[in-house]
GROMACS .gro file of N, CA and C in nm:
model
  390
    1MET      N    1   8.140  15.986   3.622
    1MET     CA    2   8.245  16.064   3.682
    1MET      C    3   8.323  16.144   3.577
    2PRO      N    4   8.359  16.085   3.465
    2PRO     CA    5   8.431  16.165   3.365
    2PRO      C    6   8.354  16.290   3.323
    3ARG      N    7   8.224  16.280   3.313
    3ARG     CA    8   8.143  16.396   3.273
    3ARG      C    9   8.150  16.506   3.379
    4LEU      N   10   8.140  16.468   3.505
    4LEU     CA   11   8.150  16.567   3.613
    4LEU      C   12   8.285  16.638   3.610
    5LEU      N   13   8.389  16.563   3.581
    5LEU     CA   14   8.524  16.618   3.586
    5LEU      C   15   8.563  16.692   3.458
    6SER      N   16   8.482  16.681   3.353
    6SER     CA   17   8.516  16.744   3.226
    6SER      C   18   8.478  16.892   3.220
    7HIS      N   19   8.403  16.940   3.315
    7HIS     CA   20   8.360  17.080   3.315
    7HIS      C   21   8.474  17.172   3.357
    8ASP      N   22   8.466  17.296   3.314
    8ASP     CA   23   8.566  17.396   3.352
    8ASP      C   24   8.537  17.456   3.489
    9ARG      N   25   8.427  17.419   3.548
    9ARG     CA   26   8.392  17.473   3.679
    9ARG      C   27   8.388  17.359   3.782
   10PRO      N   28   8.399  17.394   3.909
   10PRO     CA   29   8.394  17.290   4.013
   10PRO      C   30   8.260  17.216   4.011
   11SER      N   31   8.263  17.091   4.051
   11SER     CA   32   8.141  17.012   4.062
   11SER      C   33   8.123  16.968   4.206
   12LEU      N   34   8.007  16.911   4.233
   12LEU     CA   35   7.972  16.874   4.370
   12LEU      C   36   7.897  16.742   4.368
   13ILE      N   37   7.933  16.655   4.458
   13ILE     CA   38   7.856  16.534   4.486
   13ILE      C   39   7.812  16.545   4.630
   14ALA      N   40   7.682  16.541   4.653
   14ALA     CA   41   7.628  16.549   4.789
   14ALA      C   42   7.559  16.418   4.822
   15ASN      N   43   7.615  16.345   4.917
   15ASN     CA   44   7.556  16.220   4.964
   15ASN      C   45   7.481  16.249   5.093
   16VAL      N   46   7.360  16.197   5.103
   16VAL     CA   47   7.277  16.221   5.221
   16VAL      C   48   7.273  16.093   5.304
   17SER      N   49   7.336  16.100   5.421
   17SER     CA   50   7.329  15.985   5.512
   17SER      C   51   7.219  16.014   5.613
   18SER      N   52   7.244  15.993   5.739
   18SER     CA   53   7.142  16.012   5.841
   18SER      C   54   7.206  15.996   5.977
   19GLY      N   55   7.144  16.057   6.077
   19GLY     CA   56   7.188  16.027   6.213
   19GLY      C   57   7.178  15.878   6.240
   20GLY      N   58   7.080  15.813   6.174
   20GLY     CA   59   7.061  15.668   6.187
   20GLY      C   60   7.175  15.587   6.127
   21ALA      N   61   7.263  15.651   6.051
   21ALA     CA   62   7.381  15.582   6.000
   21ALA      C   63   7.482  15.558   6.113
   22PHE      N   64   7.480  15.645   6.213
   22PHE     CA   65   7.576  15.638   6.323
   22PHE      C   66   7.514  15.583   6.450
   23VAL      N   67   7.384  15.606   6.469
   23VAL     CA   68   7.309  15.554   6.583
   23VAL      C   69   7.191  15.478   6.522
   24PRO      N   70   7.208  15.347   6.499
   24PRO     CA   71   7.101  15.271   6.431
   24PRO      C   72   6.968  15.282   6.506
   25GLN      N   73   6.863  15.290   6.427
   25GLN     CA   74   6.729  15.303   6.482
   25GLN      C   75   6.665  15.164   6.491
   26ALA      N   76   6.629  15.123   6.610
   26ALA     CA   77   6.574  14.987   6.632
   26ALA      C   78   6.448  14.963   6.549
   27PHE      N   79   6.371  15.067   6.522
   27PHE     CA   80   6.247  15.053   6.446
   27PHE      C   81   6.271  15.055   6.294
   28ALA      N   82   6.397  15.080   6.253
   28ALA     CA   83   6.427  15.091   6.109
   28ALA      C   84   6.563  15.026   6.079
   29PRO      N   85   6.575  14.894   6.099
   29PRO     CA   86   6.706  14.831   6.081
   29PRO      C   87   6.760  14.837   5.939
   30THR      N   88   6.678  14.815   5.840
   30THR     CA   89   6.726  14.817   5.702
   30THR      C   90   6.765  14.958   5.662
   31TYR      N   91   6.683  15.056   5.697
   31TYR     CA   92   6.715  15.196   5.671
   31TYR      C   93   6.848  15.232   5.735
   32SER      N   94   6.866  15.198   5.861
   32SER     CA   95   6.989  15.231   5.933
   32SER      C   96   7.110  15.165   5.868
   33ALA      N   97   7.097  15.039   5.829
   33ALA     CA   98   7.209  14.968   5.767
   33ALA      C   99   7.246  15.030   5.632
   34CYS      N  100   7.146  15.064   5.553
   34CYS     CA  101   7.173  15.126   5.423
   34CYS      C  102   7.239  15.263   5.440
   35LYS      N  103   7.188  15.341   5.533
   35LYS     CA  104   7.246  15.473   5.557
   35LYS      C  105   7.387  15.462   5.616
   36ALA      N  106   7.416  15.355   5.688
   36ALA     CA  107   7.549  15.337   5.747
   36ALA      C  108   7.656  15.319   5.640
   37ALA      N  109   7.620  15.273   5.522
   37ALA     CA  110   7.717  15.257   5.414
   37ALA      C  111   7.761  15.392   5.356
   38ILE      N  112   7.678  15.492   5.366
   38ILE     CA  113   7.704  15.619   5.299
   38ILE      C  114   7.827  15.692   5.354
   39PRO      N  115   7.849  15.700   5.486
   39PRO     CA  116   7.971  15.768   5.532
   39PRO      C  117   8.099  15.701   5.480
   40SER      N  118   8.102  15.569   5.475
   40SER     CA  119   8.220  15.500   5.423
   40SER      C  120   8.239  15.529   5.274
   41TYR      N  121   8.132  15.519   5.199
   41TYR     CA  122   8.138  15.546   5.056
   41TYR      C  123   8.184  15.690   5.031
   42THR      N  124   8.130  15.783   5.109
   42THR     CA  125   8.166  15.924   5.093
   42THR      C  126   8.314  15.947   5.123
   43MET      N  127   8.365  15.883   5.227
   43MET     CA  128   8.506  15.898   5.263
   43MET      C  129   8.596  15.849   5.150
   44VAL      N  130   8.563  15.733   5.094
   44VAL     CA  131   8.644  15.676   4.986
   44VAL      C  132   8.632  15.760   4.859
   45LEU      N  133   8.512  15.805   4.827
   45LEU     CA  134   8.492  15.887   4.709
   45LEU      C  135   8.566  16.020   4.723
   46ARG      N  136   8.561  16.079   4.841
   46ARG     CA  137   8.632  16.205   4.866
   46ARG      C  138   8.782  16.185   4.845
   47GLU      N  139   8.833  16.073   4.890
   47GLU     CA  140   8.975  16.041   4.872
   47GLU      C  141   9.008  16.027   4.723
   48ALA      N  142   8.924  15.957   4.649
   48ALA     CA  143   8.948  15.934   4.506
   48ALA      C  144   8.944  16.065   4.427
   49LEU      N  145   8.867  16.162   4.475
   49LEU     CA  146   8.851  16.288   4.402
   49LEU      C  147   8.930  16.404   4.464
   50ALA      N  148   9.018  16.372   4.557
   50ALA     CA  149   9.090  16.476   4.631
   50ALA      C  150   9.172  16.568   4.542
   51LYS      N  151   9.221  16.521   4.430
   51LYS     CA  152   9.305  16.602   4.342
   51LYS      C  153   9.226  16.661   4.225
   52THR      N  154   9.096  16.670   4.241
   52THR     CA  155   9.010  16.727   4.137
   52THR      C  156   8.938  16.849   4.193
   53SER      N  157   8.858  16.911   4.111
   53SER     CA  158   8.779  17.026   4.155
   53SER      C  159   8.639  16.983   4.202
   54CYS      N  160   8.620  16.853   4.221
   54CYS     CA  161   8.490  16.802   4.265
   54CYS      C  162   8.487  16.792   4.418
   55LEU      N  163   8.395  16.861   4.478
   55LEU     CA  164   8.377  16.857   4.622
   55LEU      C  165   8.279  16.745   4.657
   56VAL      N  166   8.317  16.660   4.750
   56VAL     CA  167   8.230  16.551   4.794
   56VAL      C  168   8.181  16.586   4.935
   57VAL      N  169   8.051  16.600   4.949
   57VAL     CA  170   7.989  16.646   5.073
   57VAL      C  171   7.902  16.535   5.131
   58GLU      N  172   7.905  16.523   5.261
   58GLU     CA  173   7.810  16.435   5.330
   58GLU      C  174   7.715  16.522   5.410
   59ILE      N  175   7.588  16.509   5.382
   59ILE     CA  176   7.483  16.578   5.457
   59ILE      C  177   7.425  16.476   5.555
   60ILE      N  178   7.424  16.513   5.683
   60ILE     CA  179   7.383  16.418   5.788
   60ILE      C  180   7.263  16.475   5.863
   61PRO      N  181   7.143  16.451   5.811
   61PRO     CA  182   7.026  16.505   5.879
   61PRO      C  183   6.986  16.421   6.001
   62PRO      N  184   6.931  16.488   6.101
   62PRO     CA  185   6.863  16.415   6.207
   62PRO      C  186   6.721  16.386   6.157
   63ALA      N  187   6.633  16.345   6.244
   63ALA     CA  188   6.491  16.338   6.205
   63ALA      C  189   6.449  16.479   6.167
   64VAL      N  190   6.384  16.493   6.053
   64VAL     CA  191   6.340  16.624   6.003
   64VAL      C  192   6.189  16.618   5.981
   65GLN      N  193   6.122  16.727   6.006
   65GLN     CA  194   5.976  16.733   5.997
   65GLN      C  195   5.928  16.721   5.852
   66THR      N  196   5.909  16.598   5.808
   66THR     CA  197   5.852  16.570   5.677
   66THR      C  198   5.748  16.460   5.694
   67HIS      N  199   5.678  16.427   5.589
   67HIS     CA  200   5.581  16.318   5.592
   67HIS      C  201   5.643  16.191   5.533
   68LEU      N  202   5.775  16.186   5.526
   68LEU     CA  203   5.844  16.075   5.462
   68LEU      C  204   5.800  15.939   5.518
   69GLY      N  205   5.787  15.928   5.647
   69GLY     CA  206   5.750  15.802   5.708
   69GLY      C  207   5.600  15.775   5.707
   70GLY      N  208   5.522  15.866   5.652
   70GLY     CA  209   5.379  15.846   5.645
   70GLY      C  210   5.306  15.885   5.772
   71ALA      N  211   5.380  15.921   5.875
   71ALA     CA  212   5.319  15.958   6.002
   71ALA      C  213   5.322  16.110   6.018
   72GLU      N  214   5.270  16.155   6.129
   72GLU     CA  215   5.275  16.298   6.159
   72GLU      C  216   5.422  16.342   6.168
   73PRO      N  217   5.457  16.455   6.105
   73PRO     CA  218   5.597  16.500   6.108
   73PRO      C  219   5.649  16.522   6.249
   74HIS      N  220   5.774  16.483   6.269
   74HIS     CA  221   5.842  16.508   6.396
   74HIS      C  222   5.988  16.537   6.363
   75GLY      N  223   6.058  16.595   6.457
   75GLY     CA  224   6.199  16.621   6.437
   75GLY      C  225   6.228  16.769   6.415
   76ALA      N  226   6.342  16.794   6.350
   76ALA     CA  227   6.388  16.931   6.326
   76ALA      C  228   6.300  17.001   6.223
   77PRO      N  229   6.283  17.132   6.238
   77PRO     CA  230   6.204  17.208   6.139
   77PRO      C  231   6.270  17.201   6.000
   78LEU      N  232   6.192  17.168   5.900
   78LEU     CA  233   6.243  17.148   5.765
   78LEU      C  234   6.312  17.273   5.709
   79ASP      N  235   6.250  17.390   5.723
   79ASP     CA  236   6.310  17.512   5.668
   79ASP      C  237   6.444  17.544   5.732
   80ALA      N  238   6.454  17.530   5.864
   80ALA     CA  239   6.580  17.558   5.933
   80ALA      C  240   6.688  17.459   5.889
   81PHE      N  241   6.650  17.332   5.874
   81PHE     CA  242   6.744  17.231   5.826
   81PHE      C  243   6.795  17.267   5.687
   82CYS      N  244   6.704  17.298   5.596
   82CYS     CA  245   6.742  17.332   5.457
   82CYS      C  246   6.830  17.456   5.453
   83ASP      N  247   6.796  17.558   5.532
   83ASP     CA  248   6.879  17.680   5.536
   83ASP      C  249   7.022  17.645   5.579
   84THR      N  250   7.035  17.563   5.680
   84THR     CA  251   7.167  17.524   5.730
   84THR      C  252   7.245  17.448   5.623
   85ILE      N  253   7.179  17.360   5.552
   85ILE     CA  254   7.246  17.281   5.448
   85ILE      C  255   7.298  17.374   5.338
   86PHE      N  256   7.215  17.465   5.291
   86PHE     CA  257   7.258  17.555   5.184
   86PHE      C  258   7.369  17.649   5.228
   87ILE      N  259   7.366  17.693   5.353
   87ILE     CA  260   7.475  17.775   5.406
   87ILE      C  261   7.604  17.693   5.407
   88GLY      N  262   7.596  17.568   5.452
   88GLY     CA  263   7.714  17.481   5.455
   88GLY      C  264   7.768  17.453   5.317
   89LEU      N  265   7.679  17.430   5.221
   89LEU     CA  266   7.723  17.408   5.083
   89LEU      C  267   7.792  17.532   5.028
   90GLY      N  268   7.734  17.649   5.056
   90GLY     CA  269   7.794  17.774   5.010
   90GLY      C  270   7.930  17.800   5.071
   91ALA      N  271   7.951  17.749   5.193
   91ALA     CA  272   8.080  17.768   5.261
   91ALA      C  273   8.182  17.661   5.221
   92GLY      N  274   8.141  17.566   5.138
   92GLY     CA  275   8.234  17.462   5.094
   92GLY      C  276   8.263  17.355   5.197
   93ARG      N  277   8.172  17.338   5.292
   93ARG     CA  278   8.193  17.236   5.396
   93ARG      C  279   8.180  17.096   5.338
   94GLN      N  280   8.259  17.002   5.388
   94GLN     CA  281   8.254  16.864   5.342
   94GLN      C  282   8.158  16.779   5.423
   95ARG      N  283   8.124  16.824   5.541
   95ARG     CA  284   8.034  16.751   5.629
   95ARG      C  285   7.936  16.853   5.685
   96ILE      N  286   7.807  16.827   5.666
   96ILE     CA  287   7.706  16.921   5.713
   96ILE      C  288   7.602  16.845   5.794
   97GLY      N  289   7.599  16.872   5.921
   97GLY     CA  290   7.497  16.815   6.008
   97GLY      C  291   7.401  16.923   6.052
   98PHE      N  292   7.308  16.885   6.137
   98PHE     CA  293   7.210  16.980   6.189
   98PHE      C  294   7.160  16.927   6.322
   99GLY      N  295   7.146  17.017   6.417
   99GLY     CA  296   7.093  16.973   6.547
   99GLY      C  297   7.183  16.868   6.609
  100VAL      N  298   7.125  16.755   6.644
  100VAL     CA  299   7.199  16.650   6.713
  100VAL      C  300   7.316  16.596   6.630
  101THR      N  301   7.308  16.599   6.498
  101THR     CA  302   7.418  16.547   6.415
  101THR      C  303   7.529  16.649   6.395
  102GLU      N  304   7.514  16.766   6.459
  102GLU     CA  305   7.617  16.869   6.448
  102GLU      C  306   7.681  16.899   6.583
  103VAL      N  307   7.631  16.840   6.691
  103VAL     CA  308   7.690  16.867   6.823
  103VAL      C  309   7.828  16.803   6.830
  104GLU      N  310   7.914  16.862   6.912
  104GLU     CA  311   8.055  16.822   6.918
  104GLU      C  312   8.074  16.674   6.952
  105THR      N  313   7.993  16.620   7.043
  105THR     CA  314   8.011  16.478   7.078
  105THR      C  315   7.980  16.387   6.960
  106PHE      N  316   7.884  16.424   6.880
  106PHE     CA  317   7.850  16.345   6.761
  106PHE      C  318   7.963  16.352   6.659
  107VAL      N  319   8.012  16.473   6.634
  107VAL     CA  320   8.121  16.493   6.538
  107VAL      C  321   8.248  16.424   6.586
  108ALA      N  322   8.279  16.436   6.714
  108ALA     CA  323   8.401  16.376   6.770
  108ALA      C  324   8.398  16.224   6.761
  109ALA      N  325   8.280  16.165   6.768
  109ALA     CA  326   8.269  16.018   6.761
  109ALA      C  327   8.311  15.966   6.624
  110GLU      N  328   8.303  16.047   6.520
  110GLU     CA  329   8.344  16.006   6.385
  110GLU      C  330   8.495  16.009   6.366
  111LYS      N  331   8.566  16.090   6.444
  111LYS     CA  332   8.708  16.114   6.422
  111LYS      C  333   8.794  15.988   6.425
  112PRO      N  334   8.778  15.896   6.519
  112PRO     CA  335   8.863  15.776   6.517
  112PRO      C  336   8.853  15.697   6.387
  113TYR      N  337   8.733  15.689   6.331
  113TYR     CA  338   8.715  15.617   6.204
  113TYR      C  339   8.784  15.691   6.089
  114GLN      N  340   8.776  15.822   6.092
  114GLN     CA  341   8.841  15.901   5.988
  114GLN      C  342   8.993  15.887   5.998
  115ASP      N  343   9.045  15.885   6.120
  115ASP     CA  344   9.190  15.867   6.139
  115ASP      C  345   9.236  15.730   6.090
  116LEU      N  346   9.161  15.626   6.123
  116LEU     CA  347   9.196  15.491   6.075
  116LEU      C  348   9.189  15.484   5.923
  117PHE      N  349   9.089  15.547   5.864
  117PHE     CA  350   9.079  15.549   5.719
  117PHE      C  351   9.200  15.619   5.659
  118ARG      N  352   9.239  15.731   5.717
  118ARG     CA  353   9.353  15.807   5.665
  118ARG      C  354   9.480  15.720   5.665
  119GLN      N  355   9.502  15.647   5.773
  119GLN     CA  356   9.619  15.558   5.782
  119GLN      C  357   9.612  15.450   5.674
  120SER      N  358   9.497  15.391   5.657
  120SER     CA  359   9.478  15.285   5.558
  120SER      C  360   9.494  15.339   5.417
  121ALA      N  361   9.434  15.453   5.389
  121ALA     CA  362   9.441  15.512   5.255
  121ALA      C  363   9.583  15.551   5.219
  122ASP      N  364   9.658  15.600   5.315
  122ASP     CA  365   9.797  15.639   5.289
  122ASP      C  366   9.882  15.518   5.254
  123ARG      N  367   9.853  15.403   5.310
  123ARG     CA  368   9.929  15.280   5.280
  123ARG      C  369   9.886  15.216   5.149
  124ALA      N  370   9.762  15.236   5.110
  124ALA     CA  371   9.706  15.163   4.995
  124ALA      C  372   9.761  15.210   4.861
  125ASN      N  373   9.796  15.338   4.850
  125ASN     CA  374   9.848  15.392   4.725
  125ASN      C  375   9.756  15.363   4.605
  126VAL      N  376   9.628  15.388   4.627
  126VAL     CA  377   9.530  15.368   4.521
  126VAL      C  378   9.522  15.495   4.438
  127PRO      N  379   9.533  15.485   4.306
  127PRO     CA  380   9.527  15.606   4.225
  127PRO      C  381   9.387  15.666   4.228
  128GLY      N  382   9.381  15.796   4.234
  128GLY     CA  383   9.253  15.865   4.230
  128GLY      C  384   9.235  15.934   4.096
  129TYR      N  385   9.131  16.011   4.086
  129TYR     CA  386   9.105  16.089   3.965
  129TYR      C  387   9.194  16.214   3.966
  130LYS      N  388   9.220  16.267   3.849
  130LYS     CA  389   9.297  16.392   3.839
  130LYS      C  390   9.224  16.489   3.753
   0.00000   0.00000   0.00000
């Protein structure tokens, strides 16, 4: 972290979670559990770096057409997903979803957790980076 913050230009940390972080996948319990930790970690890291020039971004892909699982690709088109991510990064967005992870009901479901975190963080008085 000190190295990232020592530059004269803004830095970026991009954490990649998954739709499976919010809607666990029955066929991938360990994957879903590991990805579920990323939104919490990102929220806390963003809070710790709030007074710095480091932007902390969470990228939340749905299923994307890759061979990652070893099976025939399914899900969102890879090029369209990547284009959306780079546009979001260029716009300075802190949360970038695509398809189902960008629809209003999905985004709105995260808000209560963010509000509770904000209340907790404001009481904690934990020093962040400067």
